[in-house]
C-alpha cells in the first residue's frame, strides 16, 4: 500500500506559499486595489472554506468570507445546547487524520480519545421486520440471504467486506486512474458479477446505505475510493478522536483566527467571473468584488447560483447532476435506561424507517448514554423529510417503540436535522453515480478563470473532515500561484 502523504501543516504551507509568492513578485504588487473588496472572496464558511481563507491570509492575501447561514462551520455542526454536545456531522475523526489533528493542536483544542468507549460498547443489534436477531442465531436464520462464509457476518459487515475483498485500489487517489475506469458501474452490477444474489445485495448495500438510496445509484469505484481511504487510515491506527466539548469548537477557533470576521447571512445568488474584477451578488442585494473567488459551496447549492460565463463541459455536468446523500438525524434524550429493562443493547441496525439507532457517550462517565440518535438515510430519509418535523419525530419514536416495547415513553426528541432540507446544503456528502467518476471526477477541482473550487467533493485522496482540509490547502496554493 502506498504510504499516505504528509499533511500540509501550517509551517509547511507557509514555506510553500512563501516560495510561490516570492516567485510571483509578492503580494505587494497585487494587493487589493481601492476598487476591490478583497484579493480573494471565499464563498462558504465550512471547514474547507475557513481553512483556505486562513492559509491565504497567512500567505499575505486580503480575504473576505461570505456565509449564507447565521453560523460558521458548514457540515461541522455541534448541538452545544444538548447533553454531550452531539454532532450533526461526524462524531469523531481518525488518529491518521493528520490535517485535522494539526489544526486542533494549532488552536490548543484538547482531544477526547473515543476509542475506549467504542471498544467497550461495540454491540449493534440486528432488527428485521421488527424482530431482533442475535448474532449467534443469524448464520442459521431464514432471513439470512448470504452464501458461504458471508453467512457468518452481519449485514453491515458484508457490504464493506465484499467491497474490500474485490477492491484493486492500492491507494485512495487511484480511483481517478483511468486504469480503473471499468469499475465506474453501479455497485449492484459489480456485486452481481461477483456472485451476490439480489436479495443479498439489497440487505447489505441498499438497506441503510452509506452512499445513495440503493446499490443501483452509486458507483462501485466511488465505494472503493471510500474503502481504500478507510483501510489506509486503519493501517496507521484504529483510534478515533473528537474535540473535547464538540467538534464545532474547531471551526469556531478557525473563525476567530481570521483577520476579517466572516460576513454571515450572505446568500450568494450570482457569480460573475468574466473579467479581472470577479463579482459576487448576494440575496440581500450587496455586491462584492475580488481578483479571485474560492467557491466551497456544495454543487447541490451551486447549481442554484447564476454563474457568468456559464460553466461548460464536464464541470457543468458535475455541478448540475452530482447527487448528495439524503441523511437525516433525530436526537433523543433517554428518560430512563430502557436497554437495561429488556437486556438488549441500545444500538440497533434496522430495516425500519428509523434506520440505524446509535447510543452516543460523550459525558465524563464513558458508560453514560448522552443521546440516542436515529439516522435514516436514503429512501427512509426521503420519506421522513417530506413530513412535518413533529410528525417525522413521532414516526421515528413509534418505530423504535414498536421494535422494543421497553422504550415506550422513554424517548424525547430534542432536535432533528435534515441535510436535504437544509437550503444551504441540499444533502450531506457527495455521491458519484455510475459513470460519473469517468464523466467528471477529474474536473470538479479545476478552476474556471478566476473561479476556484474546494470542498470535500473536490478532494482527491481523502474523505470527511480530512478531505475538506485537503481541498482547502490545494485551492489556497492554486490561488496564490495566480494572484
Tab-separated table of N, CA, C and O in Angstrom, residues 121-194:
chain	number	residue	atom	x	y	z
A	121	UNK	N	-18.294	-0.669	23.993
A	121	UNK	CA	-19.710	-0.825	23.645
A	121	UNK	C	-19.851	-1.107	22.149
A	121	UNK	O	-20.419	-0.317	21.401
A	122	UNK	N	-19.322	-2.253	21.675
A	122	UNK	CA	-19.290	-2.492	20.240
A	122	UNK	C	-20.570	-3.096	19.671
A	122	UNK	O	-20.751	-3.128	18.467
A	123	UNK	N	-21.441	-3.602	20.536
A	123	UNK	CA	-22.539	-4.416	20.046
A	123	UNK	C	-23.612	-3.595	19.347
A	123	UNK	O	-24.090	-2.579	19.846
A	124	UNK	N	-23.984	-4.050	18.160
A	124	UNK	CA	-25.042	-3.455	17.375
A	124	UNK	C	-26.059	-4.555	17.111
A	124	UNK	O	-25.722	-5.616	16.585
A	125	UNK	N	-27.288	-4.323	17.488
A	125	UNK	CA	-28.309	-5.360	17.367
A	125	UNK	C	-28.981	-5.302	16.007
A	125	UNK	O	-29.333	-4.225	15.517
A	126	UNK	N	-29.166	-6.463	15.388
A	126	UNK	CA	-29.856	-6.561	14.112
A	126	UNK	C	-31.356	-6.719	14.359
A	126	UNK	O	-31.780	-7.596	15.121
A	127	UNK	N	-32.153	-5.864	13.725
A	127	UNK	CA	-33.612	-5.950	13.836
A	127	UNK	C	-34.205	-5.889	12.432
A	127	UNK	O	-34.063	-4.882	11.733
A	128	UNK	N	-34.861	-6.980	12.006
A	128	UNK	CA	-35.510	-7.044	10.706
A	128	UNK	C	-36.991	-7.341	10.894
A	128	UNK	O	-37.355	-8.224	11.679
A	129	UNK	N	-37.826	-6.603	10.197
A	129	UNK	CA	-39.278	-6.753	10.328
A	129	UNK	C	-39.726	-6.641	11.775
A	129	UNK	O	-40.671	-7.310	12.207
A	130	UNK	N	-39.016	-5.809	12.542
A	130	UNK	CA	-39.385	-5.580	13.927
A	130	UNK	C	-38.923	-6.643	14.902
A	130	UNK	O	-39.197	-6.547	16.099
A	131	UNK	N	-38.194	-7.649	14.425
A	131	UNK	CA	-37.765	-8.767	15.275
A	131	UNK	C	-36.245	-8.716	15.447
A	131	UNK	O	-35.505	-8.655	14.466
A	132	UNK	N	-35.794	-8.752	16.694
A	132	UNK	CA	-34.361	-8.760	16.978
A	132	UNK	C	-33.785	-10.139	16.680
A	132	UNK	O	-34.366	-11.165	17.060
A	133	UNK	N	-32.630	-10.150	16.004
A	133	UNK	CA	-31.966	-11.405	15.644
A	133	UNK	C	-30.568	-11.393	16.249
A	133	UNK	O	-29.702	-10.633	15.804
A	134	UNK	N	-30.308	-12.195	17.277
A	134	UNK	CA	-28.970	-12.223	17.887
A	134	UNK	C	-27.911	-12.672	16.891
A	134	UNK	O	-28.195	-13.424	15.945
A	135	UNK	N	-26.693	-12.216	17.098
A	135	UNK	CA	-25.589	-12.558	16.203
A	135	UNK	C	-25.397	-14.071	16.094
A	135	UNK	O	-25.168	-14.597	15.000
A	136	UNK	N	-25.503	-14.779	17.225
A	136	UNK	CA	-25.256	-16.224	17.166
A	136	UNK	C	-26.369	-16.989	16.451
A	136	UNK	O	-26.174	-18.128	16.028
A	137	UNK	N	-27.558	-16.361	16.293
A	137	UNK	CA	-28.654	-17.013	15.581
A	137	UNK	C	-28.668	-16.654	14.100
A	137	UNK	O	-29.335	-17.326	13.299
A	138	UNK	N	-27.962	-15.606	13.710
A	138	UNK	CA	-28.024	-15.110	12.346
A	138	UNK	C	-27.527	-16.097	11.299
A	138	UNK	O	-28.156	-16.236	10.232
A	139	UNK	N	-26.428	-16.830	11.484
A	139	UNK	CA	-25.954	-17.732	10.429
A	139	UNK	C	-26.984	-18.771	9.991
A	139	UNK	O	-26.964	-19.212	8.840
A	140	UNK	N	-27.907	-19.148	10.875
A	140	UNK	CA	-28.906	-20.166	10.533
A	140	UNK	C	-30.303	-19.574	10.340
A	140	UNK	O	-31.270	-20.311	10.157
A	141	UNK	N	-30.393	-18.255	10.365
A	141	UNK	CA	-31.703	-17.614	10.307
A	141	UNK	C	-32.268	-17.639	8.884
A	141	UNK	O	-31.525	-17.444	7.913
A	142	UNK	N	-33.587	-17.863	8.730
A	142	UNK	CA	-34.169	-17.903	7.376
A	142	UNK	C	-34.099	-16.583	6.625
A	142	UNK	O	-34.200	-16.565	5.392
A	143	UNK	N	-33.927	-15.464	7.320
A	143	UNK	CA	-33.800	-14.168	6.645
A	143	UNK	C	-32.386	-13.914	6.129
A	143	UNK	O	-32.153	-12.937	5.438
A	144	UNK	N	-31.442	-14.764	6.473
A	144	UNK	CA	-30.053	-14.574	6.046
A	144	UNK	C	-29.921	-14.952	4.574
A	144	UNK	O	-30.064	-16.122	4.208
A	145	UNK	N	-29.627	-13.989	3.681
A	145	UNK	CA	-29.565	-14.278	2.246
A	145	UNK	C	-28.158	-14.564	1.734
A	145	UNK	O	-27.962	-14.768	0.532
A	146	UNK	N	-27.169	-14.582	2.636
A	146	UNK	CA	-25.785	-14.666	2.199
A	146	UNK	C	-25.350	-16.112	2.011
A	146	UNK	O	-25.940	-17.042	2.556
A	147	UNK	N	-24.272	-16.270	1.246
A	147	UNK	CA	-23.754	-17.593	0.933
A	147	UNK	C	-22.350	-17.769	1.500
A	147	UNK	O	-21.629	-16.799	1.738
A	148	UNK	N	-21.957	-19.016	1.700
A	148	UNK	CA	-20.602	-19.330	2.138
A	148	UNK	C	-20.260	-18.706	3.477
A	148	UNK	O	-21.091	-18.629	4.396
A	149	UNK	N	-19.024	-18.232	3.580
A	149	UNK	CA	-18.558	-17.652	4.845
A	149	UNK	C	-19.255	-16.343	5.175
A	149	UNK	O	-19.239	-15.905	6.335
A	150	UNK	N	-19.878	-15.698	4.165
A	150	UNK	CA	-20.581	-14.452	4.438
A	150	UNK	C	-21.793	-14.667	5.347
A	150	UNK	O	-22.257	-13.719	5.986
A	151	UNK	N	-22.293	-15.897	5.439
A	151	UNK	CA	-23.435	-16.149	6.326
A	151	UNK	C	-23.081	-15.918	7.789
A	151	UNK	O	-23.966	-15.706	8.624
A	152	UNK	N	-21.798	-15.948	8.107
A	152	UNK	CA	-21.368	-15.719	9.481
A	152	UNK	C	-21.298	-14.234	9.821
A	152	UNK	O	-21.129	-13.870	10.984
A	153	UNK	N	-21.424	-13.384	8.808
A	153	UNK	CA	-21.245	-11.947	9.013
A	153	UNK	C	-22.590	-11.236	9.048
A	153	UNK	O	-23.544	-11.627	8.370
A	154	UNK	N	-22.650	-10.157	9.819
A	154	UNK	CA	-23.863	-9.354	9.894
A	154	UNK	C	-24.000	-8.509	8.619
A	154	UNK	O	-23.007	-8.242	7.928
A	155	UNK	N	-25.218	-8.065	8.281
A	155	UNK	CA	-25.420	-7.345	7.007
A	155	UNK	C	-24.507	-6.149	6.835
A	155	UNK	O	-24.003	-5.913	5.726
A	156	UNK	N	-24.306	-5.353	7.903
A	156	UNK	CA	-23.466	-4.167	7.766
A	156	UNK	C	-21.996	-4.521	7.596
A	156	UNK	O	-21.198	-3.691	7.181
A	157	UNK	N	-21.632	-5.759	7.905
A	157	UNK	CA	-20.256	-6.204	7.709
A	157	UNK	C	-20.046	-6.755	6.301
A	157	UNK	O	-18.937	-6.681	5.756
A	158	UNK	N	-21.115	-7.303	5.710
A	158	UNK	CA	-20.983	-7.931	4.401
A	158	UNK	C	-20.731	-6.891	3.305
A	158	UNK	O	-19.854	-7.076	2.461
A	159	UNK	N	-21.497	-5.806	3.322
A	159	UNK	CA	-21.331	-4.799	2.277
A	159	UNK	C	-19.903	-4.300	2.173
A	159	UNK	O	-19.280	-4.328	1.102
A	160	UNK	N	-19.363	-3.845	3.314
A	160	UNK	CA	-17.986	-3.371	3.317
A	160	UNK	C	-16.990	-4.472	3.031
A	160	UNK	O	-15.979	-4.258	2.354
A	161	UNK	N	-17.274	-5.676	3.530
A	161	UNK	CA	-16.355	-6.794	3.328
A	161	UNK	C	-16.237	-7.198	1.876
A	161	UNK	O	-15.135	-7.487	1.384
A	162	UNK	N	-17.349	-7.218	1.161
A	162	UNK	CA	-17.336	-7.575	-0.252
A	162	UNK	C	-16.551	-6.538	-1.051
A	162	UNK	O	-15.759	-6.882	-1.949
A	163	UNK	N	-16.744	-5.260	-0.729
A	163	UNK	CA	-16.011	-4.206	-1.439
A	163	UNK	C	-14.522	-4.321	-1.164
A	163	UNK	O	-13.694	-4.248	-2.085
A	164	UNK	N	-14.149	-4.521	0.103
A	164	UNK	CA	-12.734	-4.662	0.444
A	164	UNK	C	-12.108	-5.848	-0.280
A	164	UNK	O	-11.002	-5.760	-0.816
A	165	UNK	N	-12.824	-6.949	-0.308
A	165	UNK	CA	-12.305	-8.174	-0.923
A	165	UNK	C	-12.019	-7.991	-2.410
A	165	UNK	O	-11.050	-8.552	-2.937
A	166	UNK	N	-12.838	-7.181	-3.093
A	166	UNK	CA	-12.656	-7.028	-4.531
A	166	UNK	C	-12.067	-5.700	-4.956
A	166	UNK	O	-12.085	-5.373	-6.148
A	167	UNK	N	-11.546	-4.939	-4.011
A	167	UNK	CA	-11.044	-3.596	-4.311
A	167	UNK	C	-9.598	-3.650	-4.810
A	167	UNK	O	-8.687	-4.029	-4.070
A	168	UNK	N	-9.344	-3.228	-6.050
A	168	UNK	CA	-7.971	-3.283	-6.572
A	168	UNK	C	-7.149	-2.034	-6.268
A	168	UNK	O	-5.961	-2.000	-6.589
A	169	UNK	N	-7.754	-0.997	-5.679
A	169	UNK	CA	-7.021	0.248	-5.444
A	169	UNK	C	-5.948	0.049	-4.381
A	169	UNK	O	-6.225	-0.416	-3.277
A	170	UNK	N	-4.723	0.421	-4.702
A	170	UNK	CA	-3.619	0.323	-3.753
A	170	UNK	C	-3.484	1.587	-2.903
A	170	UNK	O	-2.831	1.585	-1.866
A	171	UNK	N	-4.100	2.671	-3.350
A	171	UNK	CA	-4.105	3.940	-2.614
A	171	UNK	C	-5.387	4.666	-3.001
A	171	UNK	O	-5.902	4.485	-4.115
A	172	UNK	N	-5.953	5.488	-2.108
A	172	UNK	CA	-7.244	6.116	-2.391
A	172	UNK	C	-7.277	6.906	-3.691
A	172	UNK	O	-8.264	6.847	-4.436
A	173	UNK	N	-6.197	7.648	-4.001
A	173	UNK	CA	-6.219	8.507	-5.181
A	173	UNK	C	-6.279	7.724	-6.490
A	173	UNK	O	-6.541	8.303	-7.552
A	174	UNK	N	-6.076	6.415	-6.437
A	174	UNK	CA	-6.139	5.609	-7.649
A	174	UNK	C	-7.549	5.495	-8.216
A	174	UNK	O	-7.729	4.992	-9.325
A	175	UNK	N	-8.554	5.973	-7.461
A	175	UNK	CA	-9.909	5.930	-8.018
A	175	UNK	C	-10.032	6.807	-9.258
A	175	UNK	O	-10.928	6.600	-10.077
A	176	UNK	N	-9.091	7.749	-9.426
A	176	UNK	CA	-9.100	8.627	-10.587
A	176	UNK	C	-8.176	8.134	-11.704
A	176	UNK	O	-8.038	8.794	-12.727
A	177	UNK	N	-7.542	6.996	-11.507
A	177	UNK	CA	-6.645	6.431	-12.511
A	177	UNK	C	-7.481	5.788	-13.619
A	177	UNK	O	-8.335	4.940	-13.348
A	178	UNK	N	-7.270	6.176	-14.873
A	178	UNK	CA	-8.053	5.591	-15.977
A	178	UNK	C	-7.983	4.076	-16.043
A	178	UNK	O	-8.863	3.444	-16.644
A	179	UNK	N	-6.956	3.477	-15.444
A	179	UNK	CA	-6.873	2.008	-15.448
A	179	UNK	C	-8.084	1.359	-14.793
A	179	UNK	O	-8.408	0.203	-15.073
A	180	UNK	N	-8.735	2.082	-13.892
A	180	UNK	CA	-9.861	1.511	-13.151
A	180	UNK	C	-11.205	2.004	-13.666
A	180	UNK	O	-12.228	1.863	-12.990
A	181	UNK	N	-11.218	2.567	-14.874
A	181	UNK	CA	-12.451	3.160	-15.415
A	181	UNK	C	-13.589	2.150	-15.509
A	181	UNK	O	-14.760	2.514	-15.345
A	182	UNK	N	-13.278	0.885	-15.767
A	182	UNK	CA	-14.336	-0.120	-15.918
A	182	UNK	C	-15.116	-0.345	-14.627
A	182	UNK	O	-16.234	-0.880	-14.664
A	183	UNK	N	-14.555	0.058	-13.502
A	183	UNK	CA	-15.233	-0.121	-12.215
A	183	UNK	C	-16.263	0.966	-11.947
A	183	UNK	O	-16.973	0.915	-10.937
A	184	UNK	N	-16.363	1.937	-12.851
A	184	UNK	CA	-17.337	3.013	-12.683
A	184	UNK	C	-18.706	2.541	-13.167
A	184	UNK	O	-19.294	3.091	-14.094
A	185	UNK	N	-19.189	1.515	-12.531
A	185	UNK	CA	-20.503	0.927	-12.781
A	185	UNK	C	-21.249	0.882	-11.459
A	185	UNK	O	-20.660	1.140	-10.404
A	186	UNK	N	-22.510	0.573	-11.473
A	186	UNK	CA	-23.238	0.531	-10.211
A	186	UNK	C	-22.664	-0.554	-9.309
A	186	UNK	O	-22.200	-1.604	-9.785
A	187	UNK	N	-22.700	-0.287	-8.018
A	187	UNK	CA	-22.217	-1.293	-7.070
A	187	UNK	C	-23.092	-2.543	-7.134
A	187	UNK	O	-22.638	-3.654	-6.874
A	188	UNK	N	-24.350	-2.375	-7.559
A	188	UNK	CA	-25.240	-3.531	-7.749
A	188	UNK	C	-24.703	-4.423	-8.859
A	188	UNK	O	-24.555	-5.636	-8.682
A	189	UNK	N	-24.414	-3.828	-10.032
A	189	UNK	CA	-23.914	-4.618	-11.163
A	189	UNK	C	-22.590	-5.277	-10.818
A	189	UNK	O	-22.350	-6.440	-11.173
A	190	UNK	N	-21.736	-4.535	-10.124
A	190	UNK	CA	-20.427	-5.086	-9.749
A	190	UNK	C	-20.586	-6.260	-8.781
A	190	UNK	O	-19.938	-7.300	-8.941
A	191	UNK	N	-21.463	-6.117	-7.788
A	191	UNK	CA	-21.662	-7.180	-6.803
A	191	UNK	C	-22.327	-8.404	-7.440
A	191	UNK	O	-21.992	-9.546	-7.095
A	192	UNK	N	-23.252	-8.180	-8.367
A	192	UNK	CA	-23.880	-9.316	-9.046
A	192	UNK	C	-22.841	-10.097	-9.848
A	192	UNK	O	-22.857	-11.329	-9.872
A	193	UNK	N	-21.912	-9.375	-10.491
A	193	UNK	CA	-20.868	-10.043	-11.266
A	193	UNK	C	-19.951	-10.860	-10.372
A	193	UNK	O	-19.310	-11.805	-10.833
A	194	UNK	N	-19.896	-10.496	-9.088
A	194	UNK	CA	-19.068	-11.246	-8.142
A	194	UNK	C	-19.850	-12.358	-7.453
A	194	UNK	O	-19.349	-12.992	-6.520
